[in-house]
PDB file of C-alpha atoms in Angstrom:
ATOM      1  CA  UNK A   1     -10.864   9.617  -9.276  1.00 94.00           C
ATOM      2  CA  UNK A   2      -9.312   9.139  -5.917  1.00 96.00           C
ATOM      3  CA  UNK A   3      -6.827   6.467  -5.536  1.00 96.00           C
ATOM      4  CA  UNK A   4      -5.974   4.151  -2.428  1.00 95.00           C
ATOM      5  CA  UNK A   5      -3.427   1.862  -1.138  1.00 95.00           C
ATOM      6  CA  UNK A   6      -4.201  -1.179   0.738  1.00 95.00           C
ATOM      7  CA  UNK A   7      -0.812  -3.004   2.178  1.00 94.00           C
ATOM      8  CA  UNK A   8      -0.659  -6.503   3.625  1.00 93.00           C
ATOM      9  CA  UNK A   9       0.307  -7.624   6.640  1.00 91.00           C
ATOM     10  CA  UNK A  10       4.059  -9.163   7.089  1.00 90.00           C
ATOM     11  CA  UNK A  11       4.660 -12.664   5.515  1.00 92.00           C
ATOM     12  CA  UNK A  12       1.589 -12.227   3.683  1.00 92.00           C
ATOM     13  CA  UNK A  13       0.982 -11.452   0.270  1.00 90.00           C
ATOM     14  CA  UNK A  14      -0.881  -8.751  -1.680  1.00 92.00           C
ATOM     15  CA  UNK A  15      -3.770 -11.180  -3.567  1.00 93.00           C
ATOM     16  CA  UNK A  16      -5.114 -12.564   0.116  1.00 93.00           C
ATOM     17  CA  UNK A  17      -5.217  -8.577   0.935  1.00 93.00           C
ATOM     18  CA  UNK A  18      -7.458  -8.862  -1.491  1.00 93.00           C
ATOM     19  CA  UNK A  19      -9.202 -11.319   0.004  1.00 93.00           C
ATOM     20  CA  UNK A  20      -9.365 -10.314   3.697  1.00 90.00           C
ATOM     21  CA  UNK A  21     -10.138  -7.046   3.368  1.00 92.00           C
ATOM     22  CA  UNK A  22     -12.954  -7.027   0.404  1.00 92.00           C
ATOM     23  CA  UNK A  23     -12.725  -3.683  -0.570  1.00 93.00           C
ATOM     24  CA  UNK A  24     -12.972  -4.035  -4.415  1.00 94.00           C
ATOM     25  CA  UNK A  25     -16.450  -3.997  -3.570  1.00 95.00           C
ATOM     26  CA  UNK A  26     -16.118  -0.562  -1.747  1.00 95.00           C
ATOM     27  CA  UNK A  27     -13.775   0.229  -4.769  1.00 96.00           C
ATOM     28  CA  UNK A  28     -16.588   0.054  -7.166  1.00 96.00           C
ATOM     29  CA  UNK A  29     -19.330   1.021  -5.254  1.00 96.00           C
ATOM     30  CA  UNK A  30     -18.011   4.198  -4.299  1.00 96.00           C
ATOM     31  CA  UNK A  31     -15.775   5.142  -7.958  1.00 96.00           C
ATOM     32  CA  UNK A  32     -11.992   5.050  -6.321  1.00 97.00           C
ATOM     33  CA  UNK A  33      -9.369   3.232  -7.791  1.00 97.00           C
ATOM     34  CA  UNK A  34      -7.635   0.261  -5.413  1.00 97.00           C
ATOM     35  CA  UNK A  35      -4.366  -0.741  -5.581  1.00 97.00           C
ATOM     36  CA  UNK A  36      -2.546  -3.374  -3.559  1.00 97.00           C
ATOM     37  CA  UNK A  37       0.949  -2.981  -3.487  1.00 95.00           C
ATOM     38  CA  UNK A  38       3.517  -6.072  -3.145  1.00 91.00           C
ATOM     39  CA  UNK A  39       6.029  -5.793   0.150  1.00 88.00           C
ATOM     40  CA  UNK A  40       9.585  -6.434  -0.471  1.00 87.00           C
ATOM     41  CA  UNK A  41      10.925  -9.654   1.471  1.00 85.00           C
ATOM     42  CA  UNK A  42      13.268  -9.790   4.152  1.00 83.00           C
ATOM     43  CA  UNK A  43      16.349 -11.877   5.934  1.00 83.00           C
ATOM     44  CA  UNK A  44      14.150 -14.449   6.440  1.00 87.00           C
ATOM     45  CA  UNK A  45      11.969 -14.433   2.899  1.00 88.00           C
ATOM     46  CA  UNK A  46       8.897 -13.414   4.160  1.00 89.00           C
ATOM     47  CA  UNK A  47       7.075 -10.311   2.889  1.00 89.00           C
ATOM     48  CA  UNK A  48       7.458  -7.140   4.839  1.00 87.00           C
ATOM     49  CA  UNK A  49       6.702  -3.205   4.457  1.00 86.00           C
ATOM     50  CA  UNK A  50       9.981  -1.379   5.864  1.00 80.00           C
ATOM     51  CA  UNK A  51       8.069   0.176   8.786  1.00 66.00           C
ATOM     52  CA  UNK A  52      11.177   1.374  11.143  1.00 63.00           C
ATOM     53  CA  UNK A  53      10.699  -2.052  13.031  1.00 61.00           C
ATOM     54  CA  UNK A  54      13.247  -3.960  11.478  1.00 61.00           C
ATOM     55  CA  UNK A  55      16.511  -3.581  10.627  1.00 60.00           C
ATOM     56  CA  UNK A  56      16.275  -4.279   6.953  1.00 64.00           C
ATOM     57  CA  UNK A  57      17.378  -1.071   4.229  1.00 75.00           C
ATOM     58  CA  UNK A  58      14.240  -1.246   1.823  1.00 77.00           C
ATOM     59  CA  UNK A  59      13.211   2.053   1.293  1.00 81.00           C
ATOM     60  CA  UNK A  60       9.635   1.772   1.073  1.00 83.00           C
ATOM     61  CA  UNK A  61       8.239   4.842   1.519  1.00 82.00           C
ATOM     62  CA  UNK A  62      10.321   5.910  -1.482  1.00 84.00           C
ATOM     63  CA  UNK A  63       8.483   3.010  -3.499  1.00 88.00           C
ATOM     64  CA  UNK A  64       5.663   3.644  -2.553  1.00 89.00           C
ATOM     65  CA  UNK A  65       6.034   7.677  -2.901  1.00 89.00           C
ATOM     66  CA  UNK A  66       7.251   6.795  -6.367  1.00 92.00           C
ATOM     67  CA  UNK A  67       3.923   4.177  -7.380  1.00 94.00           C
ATOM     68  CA  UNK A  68       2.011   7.342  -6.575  1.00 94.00           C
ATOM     69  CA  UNK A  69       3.600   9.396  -8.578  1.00 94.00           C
ATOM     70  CA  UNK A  70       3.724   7.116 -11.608  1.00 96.00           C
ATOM     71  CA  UNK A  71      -0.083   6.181 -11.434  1.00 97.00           C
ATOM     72  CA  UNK A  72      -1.236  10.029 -10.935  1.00 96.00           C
ATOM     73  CA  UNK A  73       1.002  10.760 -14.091  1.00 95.00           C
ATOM     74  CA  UNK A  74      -0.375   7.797 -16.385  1.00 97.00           C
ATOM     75  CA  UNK A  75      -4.031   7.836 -14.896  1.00 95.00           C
ATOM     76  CA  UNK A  76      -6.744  10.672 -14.663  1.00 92.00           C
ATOM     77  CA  UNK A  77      -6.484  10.582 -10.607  1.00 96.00           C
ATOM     78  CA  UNK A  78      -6.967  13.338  -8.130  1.00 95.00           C
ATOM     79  CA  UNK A  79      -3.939  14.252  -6.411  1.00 93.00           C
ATOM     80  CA  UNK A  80      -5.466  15.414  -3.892  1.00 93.00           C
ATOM     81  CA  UNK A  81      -7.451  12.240  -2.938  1.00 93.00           C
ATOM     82  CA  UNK A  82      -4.556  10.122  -2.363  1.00 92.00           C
ATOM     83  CA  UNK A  83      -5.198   7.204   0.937  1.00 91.00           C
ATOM     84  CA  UNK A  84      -3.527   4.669   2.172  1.00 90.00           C
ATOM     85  CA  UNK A  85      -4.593   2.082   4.300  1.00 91.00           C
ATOM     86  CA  UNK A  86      -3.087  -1.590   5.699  1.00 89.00           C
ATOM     87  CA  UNK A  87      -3.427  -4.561   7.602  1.00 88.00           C
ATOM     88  CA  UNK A  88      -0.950  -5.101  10.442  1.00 86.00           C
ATOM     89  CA  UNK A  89       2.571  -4.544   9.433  1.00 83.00           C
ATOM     90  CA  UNK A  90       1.296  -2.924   6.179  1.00 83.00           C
ATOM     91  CA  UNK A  91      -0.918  -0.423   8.910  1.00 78.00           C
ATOM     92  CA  UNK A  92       2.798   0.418  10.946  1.00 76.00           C
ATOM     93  CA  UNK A  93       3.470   1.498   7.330  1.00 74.00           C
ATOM     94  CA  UNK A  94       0.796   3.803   6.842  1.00 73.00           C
ATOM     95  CA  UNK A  95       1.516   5.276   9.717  1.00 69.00           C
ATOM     96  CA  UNK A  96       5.022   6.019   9.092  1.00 68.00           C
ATOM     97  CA  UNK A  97       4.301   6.847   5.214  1.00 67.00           C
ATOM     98  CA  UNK A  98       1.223   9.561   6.632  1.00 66.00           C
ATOM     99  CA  UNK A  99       3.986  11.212   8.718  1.00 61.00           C
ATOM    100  CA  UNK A 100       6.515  11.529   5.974  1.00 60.00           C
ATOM    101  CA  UNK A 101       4.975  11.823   2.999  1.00 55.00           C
ATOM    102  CA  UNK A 102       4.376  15.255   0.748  1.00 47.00           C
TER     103      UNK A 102
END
């Protein structure tokens, strides 16, 4: 099965991704599996995907380069059908991550 990543948006949360963005029902419709990742927090204590716009150290296009790997090692999912996809800051992420990522 493929597998996709759907970041939130800075100060927000992964569950009202969830919400906002409705694609469990895409999800099963179309036989991927979904998975909504939870941002680290900055400074301030708001949630935030590392992006290159900040100044904070959180490596996460190593976390999230590393949840890929673990969930294509412990689940039958096609490695080659890896997406990623985001809402605001989580979508400055994507960017990045689609640039860097092997």
């Amino acid at each position: 099965m493929p597998l996709v990543l759907n970041l939130h948006g800075y100060t927000d949360i992964a569950h009202n991704q969830i919400i906002y963005s409705s694609m469990n029902l895409v999800a099963d419709a179309n036989d991927f599996v979904l998975v909504y990742p939870f941002g680290s927090t900055d400074q301030n204590g708001d949630t935030i995907w590392n992006s290159g716009v900040t100044s904070e150290d959180v490596n996460d296009l190593g976390y999230l380069s590393a949840l890929i790997d673990t969930l294509l090692v412990n689940y039958q999912l096609n490695a080659s059908r890896v997406y990623i996809c985001g809402f605001s800051n989580g979508g400055f992420n994507v960017l990045l991550f689609s640039l860097c990522y092997v």
